Short mmCIF file of C-alpha atoms (C1' of nucleotides) in Angstrom, two decimals:
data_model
loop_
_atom_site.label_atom_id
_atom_site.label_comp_id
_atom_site.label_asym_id
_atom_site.label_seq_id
_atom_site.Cartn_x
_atom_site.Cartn_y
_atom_site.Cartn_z
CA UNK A 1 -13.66 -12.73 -5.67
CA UNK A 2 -9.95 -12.75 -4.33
CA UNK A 3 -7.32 -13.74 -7.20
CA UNK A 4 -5.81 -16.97 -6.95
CA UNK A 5 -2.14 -17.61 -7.30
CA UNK A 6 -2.66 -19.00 -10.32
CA UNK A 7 -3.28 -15.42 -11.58
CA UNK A 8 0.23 -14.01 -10.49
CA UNK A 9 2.00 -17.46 -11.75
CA UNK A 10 2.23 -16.48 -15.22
CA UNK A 11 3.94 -14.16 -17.63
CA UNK A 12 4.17 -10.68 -15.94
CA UNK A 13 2.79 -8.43 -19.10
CA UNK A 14 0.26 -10.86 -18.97
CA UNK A 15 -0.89 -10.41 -14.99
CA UNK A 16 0.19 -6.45 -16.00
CA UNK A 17 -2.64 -6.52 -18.49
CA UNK A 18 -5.08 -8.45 -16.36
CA UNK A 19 -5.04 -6.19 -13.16
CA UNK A 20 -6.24 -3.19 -14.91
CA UNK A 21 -9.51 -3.09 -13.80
CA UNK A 22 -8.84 -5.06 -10.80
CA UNK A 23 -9.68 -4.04 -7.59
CA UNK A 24 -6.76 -3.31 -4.88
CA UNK A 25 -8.15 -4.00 -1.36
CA UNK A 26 -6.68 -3.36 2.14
CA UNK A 27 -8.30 -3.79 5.72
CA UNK A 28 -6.64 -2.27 8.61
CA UNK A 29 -8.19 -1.86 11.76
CA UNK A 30 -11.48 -2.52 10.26
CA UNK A 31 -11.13 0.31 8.00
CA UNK A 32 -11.50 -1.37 4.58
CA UNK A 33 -10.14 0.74 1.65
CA UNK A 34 -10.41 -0.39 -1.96
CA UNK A 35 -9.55 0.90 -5.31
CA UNK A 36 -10.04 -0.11 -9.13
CA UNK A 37 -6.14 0.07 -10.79
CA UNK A 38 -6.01 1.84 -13.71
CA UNK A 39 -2.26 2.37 -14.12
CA UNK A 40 1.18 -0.45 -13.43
CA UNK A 41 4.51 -1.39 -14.33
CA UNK A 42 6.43 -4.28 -15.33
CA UNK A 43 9.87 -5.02 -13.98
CA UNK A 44 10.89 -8.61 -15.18
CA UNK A 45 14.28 -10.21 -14.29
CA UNK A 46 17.86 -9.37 -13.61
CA UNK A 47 17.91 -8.38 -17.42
CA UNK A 48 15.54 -5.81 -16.90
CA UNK A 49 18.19 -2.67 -16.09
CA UNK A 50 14.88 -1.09 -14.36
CA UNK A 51 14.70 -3.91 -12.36
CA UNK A 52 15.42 -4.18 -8.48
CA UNK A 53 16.31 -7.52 -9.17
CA UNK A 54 18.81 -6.03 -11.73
CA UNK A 55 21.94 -6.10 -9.58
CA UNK A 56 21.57 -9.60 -8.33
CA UNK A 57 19.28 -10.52 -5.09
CA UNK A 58 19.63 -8.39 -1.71
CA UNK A 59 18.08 -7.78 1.48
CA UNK A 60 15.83 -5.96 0.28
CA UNK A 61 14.82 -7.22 -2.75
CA UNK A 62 14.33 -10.77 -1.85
CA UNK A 63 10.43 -10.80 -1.65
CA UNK A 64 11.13 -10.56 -5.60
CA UNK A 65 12.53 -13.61 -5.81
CA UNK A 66 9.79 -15.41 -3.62
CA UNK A 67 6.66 -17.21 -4.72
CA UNK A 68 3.90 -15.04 -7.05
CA UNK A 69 1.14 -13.28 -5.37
CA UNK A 70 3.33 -11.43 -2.75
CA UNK A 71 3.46 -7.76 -2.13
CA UNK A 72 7.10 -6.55 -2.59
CA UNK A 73 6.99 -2.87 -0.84
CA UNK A 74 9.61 -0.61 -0.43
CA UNK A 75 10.63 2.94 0.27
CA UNK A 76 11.70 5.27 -2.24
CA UNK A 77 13.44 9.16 -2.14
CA UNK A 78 13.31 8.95 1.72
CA UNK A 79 9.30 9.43 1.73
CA UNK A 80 7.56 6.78 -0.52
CA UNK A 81 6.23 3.47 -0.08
CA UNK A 82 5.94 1.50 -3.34
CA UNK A 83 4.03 -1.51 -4.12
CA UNK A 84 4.37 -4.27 -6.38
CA UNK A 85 2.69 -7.27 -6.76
CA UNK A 86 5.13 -10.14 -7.69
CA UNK A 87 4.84 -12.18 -10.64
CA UNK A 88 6.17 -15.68 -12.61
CA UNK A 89 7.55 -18.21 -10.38
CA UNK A 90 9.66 -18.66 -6.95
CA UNK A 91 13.03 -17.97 -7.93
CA UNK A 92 12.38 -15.60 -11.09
CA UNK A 93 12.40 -12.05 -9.91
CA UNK A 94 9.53 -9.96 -11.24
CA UNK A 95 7.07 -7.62 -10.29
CA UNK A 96 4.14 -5.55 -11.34
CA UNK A 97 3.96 -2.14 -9.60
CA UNK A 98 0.94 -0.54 -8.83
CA UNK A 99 0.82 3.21 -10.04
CA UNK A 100 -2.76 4.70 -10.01
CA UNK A 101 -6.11 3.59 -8.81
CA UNK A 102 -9.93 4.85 -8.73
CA UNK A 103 -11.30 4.93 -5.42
CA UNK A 104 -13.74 2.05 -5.03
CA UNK A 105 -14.63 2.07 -1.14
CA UNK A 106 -13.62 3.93 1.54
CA UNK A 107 -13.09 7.27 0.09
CA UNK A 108 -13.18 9.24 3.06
CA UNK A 109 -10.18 7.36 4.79
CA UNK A 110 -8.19 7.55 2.15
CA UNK A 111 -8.77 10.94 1.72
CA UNK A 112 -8.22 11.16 5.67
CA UNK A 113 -4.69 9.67 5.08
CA UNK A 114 -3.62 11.57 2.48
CA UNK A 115 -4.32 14.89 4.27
CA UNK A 116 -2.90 13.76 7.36
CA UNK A 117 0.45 12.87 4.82
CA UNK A 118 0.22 16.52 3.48
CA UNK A 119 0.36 17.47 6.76
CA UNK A 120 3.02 15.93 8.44
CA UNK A 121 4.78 18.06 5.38
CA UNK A 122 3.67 20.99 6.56
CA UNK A 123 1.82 21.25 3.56
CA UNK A 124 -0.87 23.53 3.52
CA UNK A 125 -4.40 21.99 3.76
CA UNK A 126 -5.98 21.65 0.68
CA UNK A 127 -8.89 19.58 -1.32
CA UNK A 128 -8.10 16.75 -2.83
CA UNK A 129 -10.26 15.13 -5.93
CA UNK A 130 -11.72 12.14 -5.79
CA UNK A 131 -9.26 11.00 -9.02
CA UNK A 132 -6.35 12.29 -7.24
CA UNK A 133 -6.21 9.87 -4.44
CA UNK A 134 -4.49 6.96 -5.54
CA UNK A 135 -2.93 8.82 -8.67
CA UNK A 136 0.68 8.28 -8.30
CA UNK A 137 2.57 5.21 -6.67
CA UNK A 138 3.76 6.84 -3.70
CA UNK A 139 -0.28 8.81 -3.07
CA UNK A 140 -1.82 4.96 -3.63
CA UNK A 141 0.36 3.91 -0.80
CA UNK A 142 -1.04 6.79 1.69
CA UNK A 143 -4.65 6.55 0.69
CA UNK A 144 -4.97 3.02 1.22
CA UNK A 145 -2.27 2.70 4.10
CA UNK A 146 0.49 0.53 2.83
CA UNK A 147 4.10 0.69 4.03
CA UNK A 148 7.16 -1.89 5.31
CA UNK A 149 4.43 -4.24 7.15
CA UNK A 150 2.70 -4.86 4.10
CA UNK A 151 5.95 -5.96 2.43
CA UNK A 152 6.26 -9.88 1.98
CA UNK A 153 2.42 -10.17 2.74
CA UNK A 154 0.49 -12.79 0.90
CA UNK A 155 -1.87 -10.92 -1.62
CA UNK A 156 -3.78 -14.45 -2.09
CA UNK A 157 -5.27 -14.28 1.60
CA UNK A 158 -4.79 -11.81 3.97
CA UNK A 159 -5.59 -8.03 4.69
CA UNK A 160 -4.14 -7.04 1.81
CA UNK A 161 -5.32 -8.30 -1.82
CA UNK A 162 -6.92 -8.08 -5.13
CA UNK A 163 -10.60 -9.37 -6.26
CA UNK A 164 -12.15 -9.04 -9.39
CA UNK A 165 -15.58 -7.14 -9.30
CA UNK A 166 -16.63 -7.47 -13.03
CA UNK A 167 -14.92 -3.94 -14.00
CA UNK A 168 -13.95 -4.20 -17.67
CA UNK A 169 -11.76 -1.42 -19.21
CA UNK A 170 -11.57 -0.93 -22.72
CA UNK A 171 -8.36 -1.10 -24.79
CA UNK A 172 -5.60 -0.81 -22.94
CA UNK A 173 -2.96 1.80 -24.55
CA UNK A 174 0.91 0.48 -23.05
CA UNK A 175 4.12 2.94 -22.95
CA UNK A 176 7.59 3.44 -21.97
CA UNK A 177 7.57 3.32 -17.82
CA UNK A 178 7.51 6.39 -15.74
CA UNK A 179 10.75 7.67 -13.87
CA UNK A 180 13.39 5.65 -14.80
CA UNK A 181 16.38 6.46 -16.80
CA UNK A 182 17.18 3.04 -17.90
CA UNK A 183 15.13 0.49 -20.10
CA UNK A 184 12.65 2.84 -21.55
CA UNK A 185 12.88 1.17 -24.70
CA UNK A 186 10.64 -1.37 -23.07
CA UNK A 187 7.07 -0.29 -23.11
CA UNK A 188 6.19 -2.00 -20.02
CA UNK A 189 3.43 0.82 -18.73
CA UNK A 190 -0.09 -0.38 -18.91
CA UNK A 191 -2.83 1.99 -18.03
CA UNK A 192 -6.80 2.70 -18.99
CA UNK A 193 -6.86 5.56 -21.68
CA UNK A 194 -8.15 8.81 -20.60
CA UNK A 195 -8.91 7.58 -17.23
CA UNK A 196 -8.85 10.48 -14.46
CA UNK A 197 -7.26 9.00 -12.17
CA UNK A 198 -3.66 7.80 -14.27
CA UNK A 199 -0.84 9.59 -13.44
CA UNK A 200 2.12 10.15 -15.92
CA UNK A 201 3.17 13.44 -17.19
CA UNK A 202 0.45 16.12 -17.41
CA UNK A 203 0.93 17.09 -20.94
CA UNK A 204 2.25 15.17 -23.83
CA UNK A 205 4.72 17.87 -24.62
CA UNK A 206 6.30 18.01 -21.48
CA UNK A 207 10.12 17.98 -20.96
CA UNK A 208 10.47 14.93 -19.32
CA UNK A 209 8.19 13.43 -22.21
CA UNK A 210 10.44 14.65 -24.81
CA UNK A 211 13.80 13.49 -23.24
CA UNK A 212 12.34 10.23 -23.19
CA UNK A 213 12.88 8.88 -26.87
CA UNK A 214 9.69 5.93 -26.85
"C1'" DC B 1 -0.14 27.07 -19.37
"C1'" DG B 2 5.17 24.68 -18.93
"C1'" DT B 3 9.51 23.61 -16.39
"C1'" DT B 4 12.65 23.31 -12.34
"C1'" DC B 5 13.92 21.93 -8.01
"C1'" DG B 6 14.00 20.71 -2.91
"C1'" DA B 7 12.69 17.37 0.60
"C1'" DT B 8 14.33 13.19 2.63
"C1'" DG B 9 16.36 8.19 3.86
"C1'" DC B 10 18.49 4.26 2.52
"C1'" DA B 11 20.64 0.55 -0.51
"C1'" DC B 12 24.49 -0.15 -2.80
"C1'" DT B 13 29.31 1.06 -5.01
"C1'" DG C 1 29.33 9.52 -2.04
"C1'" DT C 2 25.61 8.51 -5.64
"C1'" DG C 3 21.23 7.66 -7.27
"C1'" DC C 4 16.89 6.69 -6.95
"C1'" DA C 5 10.13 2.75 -9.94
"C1'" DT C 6 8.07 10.52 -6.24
"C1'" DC C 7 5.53 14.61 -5.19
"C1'" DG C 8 4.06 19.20 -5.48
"C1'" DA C 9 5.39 24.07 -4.56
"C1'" DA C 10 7.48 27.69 -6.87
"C1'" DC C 11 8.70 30.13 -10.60
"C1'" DG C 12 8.87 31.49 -15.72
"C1'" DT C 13 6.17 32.54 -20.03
#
DNA sequence: CGTTCGATGCACT
DNA sequence: GTGCATCGAACGT
């Protein structure tokens, strides 16, 4: 069953919690790819130093400020697409961004896409585990073929959406976000413990673990 | 194992 | 010119 708008028109750590367990769906070309999330962000309002939105409405952060239920995409370090789903109401900017997924149907194109990505880098040609598809914002994007046409697209009908197919997770566990260097006193990271396919740094010890104080 | 760093393009100051 | 809501190869231990 594809969400309603009434699911994005409310309180974003309250869709944030909600779409764990949800499944991400895209058909293009007839290919239909689908993954259950596991992992997203919060980024609420111009208060939110994280925040697109932070620095007052652009260009290219307009889709923000648009009615819930839209996909706000954009690229990141000159090679990423990112997307977010967007949140509250028309007018109040906020987003959830989708960071990890388990591959729920069509396996084999994403996996297609993602080596075909690798390549382009010149990247040697390597395996890649079913769990390590979607894990990561900018390898969810490649496996299930998202870029700048998706951005602005309706989530509520269209090619591109959520449905619910009964997947419950159990307790969620919520943290500081990944990759910023400002607001990570907010724990706005939502994710299914000890799920394969969540991203996040490998080991709790790591460096960029420690430097972050939450 | 753990940590560093380059690739790469664009929005914004 | 600066700084990214990243990724993974390369290098150190």
């Amino acid at each position: 069953m594809r969400l309603p708008r009434a699911f994005y028109s409310r309180p974003t750590l309250d869709v944030l919690a909600d779409l764990i367990g949800k499944v991400l769906v895209h058909e293009r070309r007839g290919v239909r790819t689908a993954i259950v999330i596991v992992e997203a962000e919060a980024y609420i309002g111009e208060d939110d130093p994280a925040c697109h939105a932070a620095a007052g409405r652009t260009p290219r952060n307009a889709p923000l400020y648009g009615p819930p239920g839209l996909a706000y995409v954009y690229f990141n370090y000159g090679m990423h697409y990112l997307v977010n789903a967007v949140t509250e109401e028309e007018g109040r900017p906020a987003a959830v961004l989708l960071r990890a997924g388990s591959p729920f149907e069509g396996v084999e194109a994403m996996r297609r896409r993602r080596m075909r990505a690798r390549a382009a880098r010149g990247a040697p040609a390597r395996a890649i585990a079913d769990a390590a598809l979607c894990r990561g914002p900018g390898n969810l994007t490649v496996a299930l073929g998202i870029d700048l046409h998706q951005n602005s697209v309706d989530l509520v009908e269209g090619p591109l959406g959520v449905e619910d197919h009964g997947v419950r997770p159990p307790a969620l566990e919520w943290s500081s976000r990944i990759g910023i260097r400002r607001g990570l006193e907010r724990k706005w990271r939502c994710h299914w413990p000890g799920h394969a396919a969540v991203s996040g740094p490998r080991t709790a010890r790591s460096a960029a673990a420690r430097r972050r104080p939450y």
